[in-house]
Amino acid sequence: MTTSSVFTSAVTLTPAEPEHFDLAFTATTQPCPWPKAYGGDLVAQAAAAAIRSVTDGKSLHSMHSYFLRPADIGAAVRYEVEVLRDGRGYSTRQVRGYQNGKPLYVCLANFAAGEAGGGFHAAFEDDVPDPESLPSSAEYLAGRSGGTMTDASKAYWSGGRSFDMRHVPGPLYLTVEGKQTPHQAVWLRPFDRLRPVEGLSDAQRDQAALAYVCDYTILEPVLRVLGLPWARPGLVTASLDHAMWFHRPGPLDDWLLYVQEAVAADSGRGLGTGRFFTRDRRHLATVAQEGMIRTA
């Protein structure tokens, strides 16, 4: 049965005694069929740790992250939170993730109290087909095989990532469906209603959910324009750095449109950007991420 509990399990933190900074939590990376843990686990877990350190009502509005080392799957990561500043309007935290005694992830997170001001958001993509007209990953992959795809990776792409994802144009699992363009869009929503997460409000959990799911496909427009499907033999990717801005709140109880673009690719690295929209055209968040893209 498909479920969103993989995400909520990932962002369930356990308080710990700090060893380096002001507060500490531990969290466990979730199963995936690759040699190392999914990078979105680290971003979402660090977001949850930073959020739990801010108790005066401010909301997370940006994160800037670096991935220093790969994380082991199914193992605890220790997140140490440093309280850098608590001002009237803004607060700043540094979060470092440790595993096996070494730092593997670091981010700065900023929080805002919010104030009155003008509003604007990027334009919604009007010509994207509705998600109901598109195949799910499971439907697309049914009866297909090839490349480096295994039964485990097929099951993971189909239902192991907590979110139903539907690509425009088609997915990059086995081949590059559609033209080799630097653009794509992905409709996504949780497989079922997100469960409560201890220590987070529903709105904070939904912010962590965006931080979690954004990493799955953010490099895909770069792969698409280079003609590289995920199952291409010899393809290796890894997240290098990540930035995310949260513009306005929005519940994750319906489809979101994740509009993505390749910005650059060279020297074994690629940069992708993305914007999250609700179906009623509200722009919730913006993402930029650079990743390693290596081919044999």
PDB file of C-alpha atoms in Angstrom:
ATOM      1  CA  MET A   1       0.000   0.000   0.000  1.00  0.00           C
ATOM      2  CA  THR A   2       1.376   3.417  -0.944  1.00  0.00           C
ATOM      3  CA  THR A   3       1.744   5.773   1.996  1.00  0.00           C
ATOM      4  CA  SER A   4       3.274   9.114   2.927  1.00  0.00           C
ATOM      5  CA  SER A   5       4.599   7.722   6.211  1.00  0.00           C
ATOM      6  CA  VAL A   6       8.159   7.491   4.820  1.00  0.00           C
ATOM      7  CA  PHE A   7       8.307  11.297   4.909  1.00  0.00           C
ATOM      8  CA  THR A   8       6.697  11.722   8.327  1.00  0.00           C
ATOM      9  CA  SER A   9       8.998   9.054   9.776  1.00  0.00           C
ATOM     10  CA  ALA A  10      11.993  10.911   8.336  1.00  0.00           C
ATOM     11  CA  VAL A  11      11.116  14.209  10.042  1.00  0.00           C
ATOM     12  CA  THR A  12      10.229  12.706  13.419  1.00  0.00           C
ATOM     13  CA  LEU A  13      13.073  13.935  15.622  1.00  0.00           C
ATOM     14  CA  THR A  14      14.303  12.743  19.017  1.00  0.00           C
ATOM     15  CA  PRO A  15      15.778  15.394  21.347  1.00  0.00           C
ATOM     16  CA  ALA A  16      19.373  14.724  22.415  1.00  0.00           C
ATOM     17  CA  GLU A  17      22.006  16.358  24.584  1.00  0.00           C
ATOM     18  CA  PRO A  18      24.002  18.856  22.500  1.00  0.00           C
ATOM     19  CA  GLU A  19      27.700  18.198  22.044  1.00  0.00           C
ATOM     20  CA  HIS A  20      28.686  21.214  19.937  1.00  0.00           C
ATOM     21  CA  PHE A  21      25.971  23.897  19.900  1.00  0.00           C
ATOM     22  CA  ASP A  22      22.759  24.887  21.700  1.00  0.00           C
ATOM     23  CA  LEU A  23      20.249  22.131  20.894  1.00  0.00           C
ATOM     24  CA  ALA A  24      20.444  18.689  19.351  1.00  0.00           C
ATOM     25  CA  PHE A  25      18.109  16.137  17.787  1.00  0.00           C
ATOM     26  CA  THR A  26      18.541  12.782  16.086  1.00  0.00           C
ATOM     27  CA  ALA A  27      16.635  11.464  13.068  1.00  0.00           C
ATOM     28  CA  THR A  28      16.879   8.349  10.920  1.00  0.00           C
ATOM     29  CA  THR A  29      17.414   8.308   7.158  1.00  0.00           C
ATOM     30  CA  GLN A  30      14.792   6.316   5.275  1.00  0.00           C
ATOM     31  CA  PRO A  31      15.181   3.256   3.016  1.00  0.00           C
ATOM     32  CA  CYS A  32      16.072   3.759  -0.651  1.00  0.00           C
ATOM     33  CA  PRO A  33      17.617   1.445  -3.275  1.00  0.00           C
ATOM     34  CA  TRP A  34      20.813   3.462  -3.766  1.00  0.00           C
ATOM     35  CA  PRO A  35      24.170   3.174  -1.965  1.00  0.00           C
ATOM     36  CA  LYS A  36      23.522   6.252   0.188  1.00  0.00           C
ATOM     37  CA  ALA A  37      20.543   8.052   1.731  1.00  0.00           C
ATOM     38  CA  TYR A  38      18.255  10.451  -0.116  1.00  0.00           C
ATOM     39  CA  GLY A  39      19.430  14.064   0.232  1.00  0.00           C
ATOM     40  CA  GLY A  40      15.911  15.336   0.890  1.00  0.00           C
ATOM     41  CA  ASP A  41      15.952  13.434   4.189  1.00  0.00           C
ATOM     42  CA  LEU A  42      18.775  15.688   5.364  1.00  0.00           C
ATOM     43  CA  VAL A  43      17.179  18.940   4.185  1.00  0.00           C
ATOM     44  CA  ALA A  44      13.800  18.127   5.749  1.00  0.00           C
ATOM     45  CA  GLN A  45      15.306  16.839   8.989  1.00  0.00           C
ATOM     46  CA  ALA A  46      17.489  19.937   9.342  1.00  0.00           C
ATOM     47  CA  ALA A  47      14.467  22.134   8.607  1.00  0.00           C
ATOM     48  CA  ALA A  48      12.514  20.357  11.346  1.00  0.00           C
ATOM     49  CA  ALA A  49      15.411  20.765  13.793  1.00  0.00           C
ATOM     50  CA  ALA A  50      15.739  24.476  13.042  1.00  0.00           C
ATOM     51  CA  ILE A  51      11.966  24.996  13.285  1.00  0.00           C
ATOM     52  CA  ARG A  52      11.845  23.313  16.694  1.00  0.00           C
ATOM     53  CA  SER A  53      14.493  25.728  17.992  1.00  0.00           C
ATOM     54  CA  VAL A  54      12.360  28.820  17.240  1.00  0.00           C
ATOM     55  CA  THR A  55       9.605  29.262  19.816  1.00  0.00           C
ATOM     56  CA  ASP A  56       8.401  32.849  19.325  1.00  0.00           C
ATOM     57  CA  GLY A  57       6.086  32.285  16.371  1.00  0.00           C
ATOM     58  CA  LYS A  58       8.435  33.193  13.520  1.00  0.00           C
ATOM     59  CA  SER A  59       8.169  31.117  10.326  1.00  0.00           C
ATOM     60  CA  LEU A  60      10.945  29.569   8.265  1.00  0.00           C
ATOM     61  CA  HIS A  61      11.437  31.650   5.114  1.00  0.00           C
ATOM     62  CA  SER A  62      14.776  30.409   3.705  1.00  0.00           C
ATOM     63  CA  MET A  63      17.392  27.663   3.915  1.00  0.00           C
ATOM     64  CA  HIS A  64      20.858  27.474   2.363  1.00  0.00           C
ATOM     65  CA  SER A  65      22.538  24.069   2.527  1.00  0.00           C
ATOM     66  CA  TYR A  66      25.696  22.151   1.615  1.00  0.00           C
ATOM     67  CA  PHE A  67      25.966  18.377   1.381  1.00  0.00           C
ATOM     68  CA  LEU A  68      29.438  17.473   2.651  1.00  0.00           C
ATOM     69  CA  ARG A  69      29.418  13.661   2.751  1.00  0.00           C
ATOM     70  CA  PRO A  70      27.004  10.864   1.815  1.00  0.00           C
ATOM     71  CA  ALA A  71      24.721   9.635   4.610  1.00  0.00           C
ATOM     72  CA  ASP A  72      24.236   5.987   5.539  1.00  0.00           C
ATOM     73  CA  ILE A  73      20.751   4.559   4.985  1.00  0.00           C
ATOM     74  CA  GLY A  74      18.660   3.584   7.999  1.00  0.00           C
ATOM     75  CA  ALA A  75      21.103   5.178  10.418  1.00  0.00           C
ATOM     76  CA  ALA A  76      20.753   8.061  12.835  1.00  0.00           C
ATOM     77  CA  VAL A  77      21.971  11.537  11.938  1.00  0.00           C
ATOM     78  CA  ARG A  78      22.652  13.931  14.812  1.00  0.00           C
ATOM     79  CA  TYR A  79      21.538  17.510  14.110  1.00  0.00           C
ATOM     80  CA  GLU A  80      23.146  20.219  16.229  1.00  0.00           C
ATOM     81  CA  VAL A  81      21.428  23.618  16.150  1.00  0.00           C
ATOM     82  CA  GLU A  82      23.307  26.840  16.867  1.00  0.00           C
ATOM     83  CA  VAL A  83      21.221  29.869  17.847  1.00  0.00           C
ATOM     84  CA  LEU A  84      22.960  32.621  15.892  1.00  0.00           C
ATOM     85  CA  ARG A  85      20.423  35.411  16.320  1.00  0.00           C
ATOM     86  CA  ASP A  86      16.983  36.116  17.735  1.00  0.00           C
ATOM     87  CA  GLY A  87      15.760  39.553  16.745  1.00  0.00           C
ATOM     88  CA  ARG A  88      12.353  41.175  16.786  1.00  0.00           C
ATOM     89  CA  GLY A  89      11.705  40.521  13.099  1.00  0.00           C
ATOM     90  CA  TYR A  90      14.132  37.749  12.139  1.00  0.00           C
ATOM     91  CA  SER A  91      15.955  34.787  13.678  1.00  0.00           C
ATOM     92  CA  THR A  92      18.847  32.754  12.263  1.00  0.00           C
ATOM     93  CA  ARG A  93      20.004  29.216  12.978  1.00  0.00           C
ATOM     94  CA  GLN A  94      22.926  27.098  11.833  1.00  0.00           C
ATOM     95  CA  VAL A  95      22.286  23.347  11.667  1.00  0.00           C
ATOM     96  CA  ARG A  96      24.980  20.715  11.254  1.00  0.00           C
ATOM     97  CA  GLY A  97      24.279  17.047  10.663  1.00  0.00           C
ATOM     98  CA  TYR A  98      26.759  14.479  11.986  1.00  0.00           C
ATOM     99  CA  GLN A  99      27.079  10.766  11.295  1.00  0.00           C
ATOM    100  CA  ASN A 100      29.909   8.429  12.242  1.00  0.00           C
ATOM    101  CA  GLY A 101      31.545  11.314  14.077  1.00  0.00           C
ATOM    102  CA  LYS A 102      31.872  13.505  10.960  1.00  0.00           C
ATOM    103  CA  PRO A 103      29.822  16.436   9.640  1.00  0.00           C
ATOM    104  CA  LEU A 104      27.902  15.480   6.504  1.00  0.00           C
ATOM    105  CA  TYR A 105      25.461  18.374   6.108  1.00  0.00           C
ATOM    106  CA  VAL A 106      25.314  22.051   7.087  1.00  0.00           C
ATOM    107  CA  CYS A 107      22.719  24.760   6.566  1.00  0.00           C
ATOM    108  CA  LEU A 108      21.724  28.255   7.584  1.00  0.00           C
ATOM    109  CA  ALA A 109      18.010  28.753   8.193  1.00  0.00           C
ATOM    110  CA  ASN A 110      16.292  32.100   8.592  1.00  0.00           C
ATOM    111  CA  PHE A 111      12.931  32.837  10.200  1.00  0.00           C
ATOM    112  CA  ALA A 112      10.681  35.896   9.886  1.00  0.00           C
ATOM    113  CA  ALA A 113       7.926  37.319  12.051  1.00  0.00           C
ATOM    114  CA  GLY A 114       6.108  38.655   8.984  1.00  0.00           C
ATOM    115  CA  GLU A 115       4.759  42.129   8.366  1.00  0.00           C
ATOM    116  CA  ALA A 116       2.386  44.005   6.090  1.00  0.00           C
ATOM    117  CA  GLY A 117       3.587  44.626   2.551  1.00  0.00           C
ATOM    118  CA  GLY A 118       2.815  44.318  -1.136  1.00  0.00           C
ATOM    119  CA  GLY A 119       2.361  40.925  -2.774  1.00  0.00           C
ATOM    120  CA  PHE A 120       3.477  39.338  -6.045  1.00  0.00           C
ATOM    121  CA  HIS A 121       4.101  35.826  -7.309  1.00  0.00           C
ATOM    122  CA  ALA A 122       5.421  34.211 -10.457  1.00  0.00           C
ATOM    123  CA  ALA A 123       3.031  33.242 -13.235  1.00  0.00           C
ATOM    124  CA  PHE A 124       1.384  29.806 -13.180  1.00  0.00           C
ATOM    125  CA  GLU A 125       1.944  27.459 -16.145  1.00  0.00           C
ATOM    126  CA  ASP A 126      -1.499  27.465 -17.788  1.00  0.00           C
ATOM    127  CA  ASP A 127      -0.729  24.952 -20.547  1.00  0.00           C
ATOM    128  CA  VAL A 128       0.214  22.030 -18.259  1.00  0.00           C
ATOM    129  CA  PRO A 129      -2.184  19.046 -18.447  1.00  0.00           C
ATOM    130  CA  ASP A 130      -4.196  18.259 -15.322  1.00  0.00           C
ATOM    131  CA  PRO A 131      -2.626  15.580 -13.103  1.00  0.00           C
ATOM    132  CA  GLU A 132      -5.658  13.315 -13.452  1.00  0.00           C
ATOM    133  CA  SER A 133      -4.906  12.997 -17.180  1.00  0.00           C
ATOM    134  CA  LEU A 134      -1.314  11.822 -16.583  1.00  0.00           C
ATOM    135  CA  PRO A 135      -0.016   8.377 -15.559  1.00  0.00           C
ATOM    136  CA  SER A 136       1.364   7.859 -12.087  1.00  0.00           C
ATOM    137  CA  SER A 137       4.920   6.553 -11.793  1.00  0.00           C
ATOM    138  CA  ALA A 138       3.523   3.108 -10.990  1.00  0.00           C
ATOM    139  CA  GLU A 139       1.289   3.143 -14.070  1.00  0.00           C
ATOM    140  CA  TYR A 140       4.120   4.342 -16.299  1.00  0.00           C
ATOM    141  CA  LEU A 141       6.562   1.706 -15.044  1.00  0.00           C
ATOM    142  CA  ALA A 142       4.149  -1.234 -15.131  1.00  0.00           C
ATOM    143  CA  GLY A 143       5.555  -3.807 -17.537  1.00  0.00           C
ATOM    144  CA  ARG A 144       8.648  -1.743 -18.353  1.00  0.00           C
ATOM    145  CA  SER A 145      12.292  -2.619 -17.730  1.00  0.00           C
ATOM    146  CA  GLY A 146      15.748  -1.653 -18.899  1.00  0.00           C
ATOM    147  CA  GLY A 147      19.051  -0.044 -18.070  1.00  0.00           C
ATOM    148  CA  THR A 148      20.076  -0.212 -14.427  1.00  0.00           C
ATOM    149  CA  MET A 149      16.501  -0.388 -13.149  1.00  0.00           C
ATOM    150  CA  THR A 150      16.016  -3.149 -10.586  1.00  0.00           C
ATOM    151  CA  ASP A 151      12.862  -4.436  -8.916  1.00  0.00           C
ATOM    152  CA  ALA A 152      13.843  -2.371  -5.865  1.00  0.00           C
ATOM    153  CA  SER A 153      14.325   0.884  -7.795  1.00  0.00           C
ATOM    154  CA  LYS A 154      11.104   0.279  -9.728  1.00  0.00           C
ATOM    155  CA  ALA A 155       9.172  -0.197  -6.477  1.00  0.00           C
ATOM    156  CA  TYR A 156      10.793   2.910  -4.991  1.00  0.00           C
ATOM    157  CA  TRP A 157       9.971   5.107  -7.990  1.00  0.00           C
ATOM    158  CA  SER A 158       6.438   3.695  -8.053  1.00  0.00           C
ATOM    159  CA  GLY A 159       5.464   4.065  -4.411  1.00  0.00           C
ATOM    160  CA  GLY A 160       8.371   4.421  -2.001  1.00  0.00           C
ATOM    161  CA  ARG A 161       8.843   8.195  -1.972  1.00  0.00           C
ATOM    162  CA  SER A 162       5.690   9.275  -0.047  1.00  0.00           C
ATOM    163  CA  PHE A 163       4.452  11.380  -2.986  1.00  0.00           C
ATOM    164  CA  ASP A 164       2.595  10.595  -6.213  1.00  0.00           C
ATOM    165  CA  MET A 165       4.603  12.288  -9.012  1.00  0.00           C
ATOM    166  CA  ARG A 166       3.347  12.851 -12.569  1.00  0.00           C
ATOM    167  CA  HIS A 167       5.697  14.320 -15.177  1.00  0.00           C
ATOM    168  CA  VAL A 168       5.172  16.795 -18.035  1.00  0.00           C
ATOM    169  CA  PRO A 169       6.549  15.732 -20.462  1.00  0.00           C
ATOM    170  CA  GLY A 170       6.914  12.058 -19.494  1.00  0.00           C
ATOM    171  CA  PRO A 171       9.317  10.684 -16.865  1.00  0.00           C
ATOM    172  CA  LEU A 172      13.070  10.119 -17.139  1.00  0.00           C
ATOM    173  CA  TYR A 173      13.168   6.738 -15.401  1.00  0.00           C
ATOM    174  CA  LEU A 174      14.179   4.606 -18.402  1.00  0.00           C
ATOM    175  CA  THR A 175      14.358   7.013 -21.340  1.00  0.00           C
ATOM    176  CA  VAL A 176      14.007  10.752 -21.800  1.00  0.00           C
ATOM    177  CA  GLU A 177      10.321  11.005 -22.690  1.00  0.00           C
ATOM    178  CA  GLY A 178       9.628  13.980 -24.935  1.00  0.00           C
ATOM    179  CA  LYS A 179      12.125  16.494 -26.269  1.00  0.00           C
ATOM    180  CA  GLN A 180      15.535  17.206 -24.723  1.00  0.00           C
ATOM    181  CA  THR A 181      14.422  20.576 -23.404  1.00  0.00           C
ATOM    182  CA  PRO A 182      15.674  22.360 -20.252  1.00  0.00           C
ATOM    183  CA  HIS A 183      12.141  22.538 -18.845  1.00  0.00           C
ATOM    184  CA  GLN A 184       9.744  20.171 -17.150  1.00  0.00           C
ATOM    185  CA  ALA A 185       6.901  20.181 -14.638  1.00  0.00           C
ATOM    186  CA  VAL A 186       5.882  17.607 -12.041  1.00  0.00           C
ATOM    187  CA  TRP A 187       2.482  17.355 -10.391  1.00  0.00           C
ATOM    188  CA  LEU A 188       2.827  15.922  -6.892  1.00  0.00           C
ATOM    189  CA  ARG A 189       0.805  15.228  -3.765  1.00  0.00           C
ATOM    190  CA  PRO A 190       1.164  12.887  -0.766  1.00  0.00           C
ATOM    191  CA  PHE A 191      -0.128   9.355  -1.310  1.00  0.00           C
ATOM    192  CA  ASP A 192      -2.404   9.863   1.690  1.00  0.00           C
ATOM    193  CA  ARG A 193      -3.105  12.566   4.263  1.00  0.00           C
ATOM    194  CA  LEU A 194       0.091  13.593   6.043  1.00  0.00           C
ATOM    195  CA  ARG A 195       0.243  12.355   9.618  1.00  0.00           C
ATOM    196  CA  PRO A 196       0.953  14.675  12.557  1.00  0.00           C
ATOM    197  CA  VAL A 197       4.649  15.055  13.412  1.00  0.00           C
ATOM    198  CA  GLU A 198       5.605  15.557  17.040  1.00  0.00           C
ATOM    199  CA  GLY A 199       7.093  18.983  17.681  1.00  0.00           C
ATOM    200  CA  LEU A 200       5.744  20.517  14.447  1.00  0.00           C
ATOM    201  CA  SER A 201       2.476  22.235  13.652  1.00  0.00           C
ATOM    202  CA  ASP A 202       0.702  21.105  10.506  1.00  0.00           C
ATOM    203  CA  ALA A 203       1.948  24.218   8.672  1.00  0.00           C
ATOM    204  CA  GLN A 204       5.531  23.539   9.794  1.00  0.00           C
ATOM    205  CA  ARG A 205       5.229  19.871   8.765  1.00  0.00           C
ATOM    206  CA  ASP A 206       4.046  20.997   5.327  1.00  0.00           C
ATOM    207  CA  GLN A 207       7.098  23.263   4.968  1.00  0.00           C
ATOM    208  CA  ALA A 208       9.314  20.309   5.844  1.00  0.00           C
ATOM    209  CA  ALA A 209       7.412  18.232   3.266  1.00  0.00           C
ATOM    210  CA  LEU A 210       8.286  20.711   0.508  1.00  0.00           C
ATOM    211  CA  ALA A 211      11.928  20.625   1.630  1.00  0.00           C
ATOM    212  CA  TYR A 212      11.803  16.824   1.533  1.00  0.00           C
ATOM    213  CA  VAL A 213      10.164  16.263  -1.853  1.00  0.00           C
ATOM    214  CA  CYS A 214      11.920  19.023  -3.803  1.00  0.00           C
ATOM    215  CA  ASP A 215      15.184  17.081  -4.141  1.00  0.00           C
ATOM    216  CA  TYR A 216      13.739  14.067  -5.960  1.00  0.00           C
ATOM    217  CA  THR A 217      13.361  15.800  -9.317  1.00  0.00           C
ATOM    218  CA  ILE A 218      15.220  19.134  -9.134  1.00  0.00           C
ATOM    219  CA  LEU A 219      18.123  17.858 -11.285  1.00  0.00           C
ATOM    220  CA  GLU A 220      15.816  16.221 -13.845  1.00  0.00           C
ATOM    221  CA  PRO A 221      15.600  19.220 -16.212  1.00  0.00           C
ATOM    222  CA  VAL A 222      19.413  19.103 -16.406  1.00  0.00           C
ATOM    223  CA  LEU A 223      19.320  15.351 -17.096  1.00  0.00           C
ATOM    224  CA  ARG A 224      16.543  15.912 -19.638  1.00  0.00           C
ATOM    225  CA  VAL A 225      18.434  18.495 -21.689  1.00  0.00           C
ATOM    226  CA  LEU A 226      21.547  16.271 -21.608  1.00  0.00           C
ATOM    227  CA  GLY A 227      19.540  13.218 -22.696  1.00  0.00           C
ATOM    228  CA  LEU A 228      20.324  11.223 -19.525  1.00  0.00           C
ATOM    229  CA  PRO A 229      17.619   8.965 -18.010  1.00  0.00           C
ATOM    230  CA  TRP A 230      18.000   7.744 -14.427  1.00  0.00           C
ATOM    231  CA  ALA A 231      18.546   4.132 -15.527  1.00  0.00           C
ATOM    232  CA  ARG A 232      21.434   4.999 -17.866  1.00  0.00           C
ATOM    233  CA  PRO A 233      24.379   2.696 -17.058  1.00  0.00           C
ATOM    234  CA  GLY A 234      27.222   4.635 -15.459  1.00  0.00           C
ATOM    235  CA  LEU A 235      25.138   7.661 -14.402  1.00  0.00           C
ATOM    236  CA  VAL A 236      25.959   8.928 -10.894  1.00  0.00           C
ATOM    237  CA  THR A 237      24.379  12.013  -9.343  1.00  0.00           C
ATOM    238  CA  ALA A 238      24.734  13.686  -5.964  1.00  0.00           C
ATOM    239  CA  SER A 239      23.408  16.858  -4.376  1.00  0.00           C
ATOM    240  CA  LEU A 240      26.085  19.488  -3.735  1.00  0.00           C
ATOM    241  CA  ASP A 241      24.295  22.577  -2.476  1.00  0.00           C
ATOM    242  CA  HIS A 242      20.713  23.690  -2.099  1.00  0.00           C
ATOM    243  CA  ALA A 243      18.730  26.864  -1.466  1.00  0.00           C
ATOM    244  CA  MET A 244      15.029  27.218  -0.751  1.00  0.00           C
ATOM    245  CA  TRP A 245      12.725  30.161  -0.107  1.00  0.00           C
ATOM    246  CA  PHE A 246       9.258  29.793   1.420  1.00  0.00           C
ATOM    247  CA  HIS A 247       7.056  32.634   0.176  1.00  0.00           C
ATOM    248  CA  ARG A 248       3.661  31.828   1.683  1.00  0.00           C
ATOM    249  CA  PRO A 249       1.983  28.924   3.499  1.00  0.00           C
ATOM    250  CA  GLY A 250      -0.222  26.377   1.797  1.00  0.00           C
ATOM    251  CA  PRO A 251      -1.582  22.968   2.810  1.00  0.00           C
ATOM    252  CA  LEU A 252      -0.422  19.809   1.043  1.00  0.00           C
ATOM    253  CA  ASP A 253      -3.874  18.263   0.705  1.00  0.00           C
ATOM    254  CA  ASP A 254      -4.155  18.627  -3.084  1.00  0.00           C
ATOM    255  CA  TRP A 255      -1.918  18.523  -6.143  1.00  0.00           C
ATOM    256  CA  LEU A 256       1.015  20.947  -6.333  1.00  0.00           C
ATOM    257  CA  LEU A 257       2.726  21.871  -9.586  1.00  0.00           C
ATOM    258  CA  TYR A 258       6.543  21.863  -9.389  1.00  0.00           C
ATOM    259  CA  VAL A 259       7.804  23.838 -12.424  1.00  0.00           C
ATOM    260  CA  GLN A 260      11.505  23.219 -13.081  1.00  0.00           C
ATOM    261  CA  GLU A 261      14.233  24.575 -15.335  1.00  0.00           C
ATOM    262  CA  ALA A 262      17.854  23.707 -16.095  1.00  0.00           C
ATOM    263  CA  VAL A 263      20.046  26.794 -15.671  1.00  0.00           C
ATOM    264  CA  ALA A 264      23.522  25.450 -16.475  1.00  0.00           C
ATOM    265  CA  ALA A 265      25.507  22.232 -16.920  1.00  0.00           C
ATOM    266  CA  ASP A 266      29.284  21.936 -17.228  1.00  0.00           C
ATOM    267  CA  SER A 267      32.345  20.387 -15.601  1.00  0.00           C
ATOM    268  CA  GLY A 268      30.334  17.523 -14.116  1.00  0.00           C
ATOM    269  CA  ARG A 269      27.831  19.808 -12.380  1.00  0.00           C
ATOM    270  CA  GLY A 270      24.333  20.991 -13.185  1.00  0.00           C
ATOM    271  CA  LEU A 271      22.102  23.682 -11.706  1.00  0.00           C
ATOM    272  CA  GLY A 272      18.320  23.415 -11.607  1.00  0.00           C
ATOM    273  CA  THR A 273      15.613  25.704 -10.282  1.00  0.00           C
ATOM    274  CA  GLY A 274      12.013  25.017  -9.363  1.00  0.00           C
ATOM    275  CA  ARG A 275       8.830  26.736  -8.195  1.00  0.00           C
ATOM    276  CA  PHE A 276       5.938  25.159  -6.264  1.00  0.00           C
ATOM    277  CA  PHE A 277       2.379  26.274  -7.087  1.00  0.00           C
ATOM    278  CA  THR A 278      -1.000  25.252  -5.702  1.00  0.00           C
ATOM    279  CA  ARG A 279      -3.796  24.395  -8.126  1.00  0.00           C
ATOM    280  CA  ASP A 280      -5.336  27.804  -7.411  1.00  0.00           C
ATOM    281  CA  ARG A 281      -2.069  29.418  -8.649  1.00  0.00           C
ATOM    282  CA  ARG A 282      -0.465  30.451  -5.381  1.00  0.00           C
ATOM    283  CA  HIS A 283       3.340  30.385  -5.534  1.00  0.00           C
ATOM    284  CA  LEU A 284       4.440  28.663  -2.305  1.00  0.00           C
ATOM    285  CA  ALA A 285       8.214  28.200  -2.597  1.00  0.00           C
ATOM    286  CA  THR A 286      11.264  28.453  -4.870  1.00  0.00           C
ATOM    287  CA  VAL A 287      14.229  26.060  -5.018  1.00  0.00           C
ATOM    288  CA  ALA A 288      17.718  26.167  -6.538  1.00  0.00           C
ATOM    289  CA  GLN A 289      20.083  23.206  -6.395  1.00  0.00           C
ATOM    290  CA  GLU A 290      23.421  22.260  -7.902  1.00  0.00           C
ATOM    291  CA  GLY A 291      24.341  18.637  -8.248  1.00  0.00           C
ATOM    292  CA  MET A 292      27.129  16.416  -9.460  1.00  0.00           C
ATOM    293  CA  ILE A 293      26.288  14.635 -12.720  1.00  0.00           C
ATOM    294  CA  ARG A 294      28.842  12.008 -13.657  1.00  0.00           C
ATOM    295  CA  THR A 295      28.690   9.558 -16.557  1.00  0.00           C
ATOM    296  CA  ALA A 296      30.984   6.606 -17.127  1.00  0.00           C
TER     297      ALA A 296
END
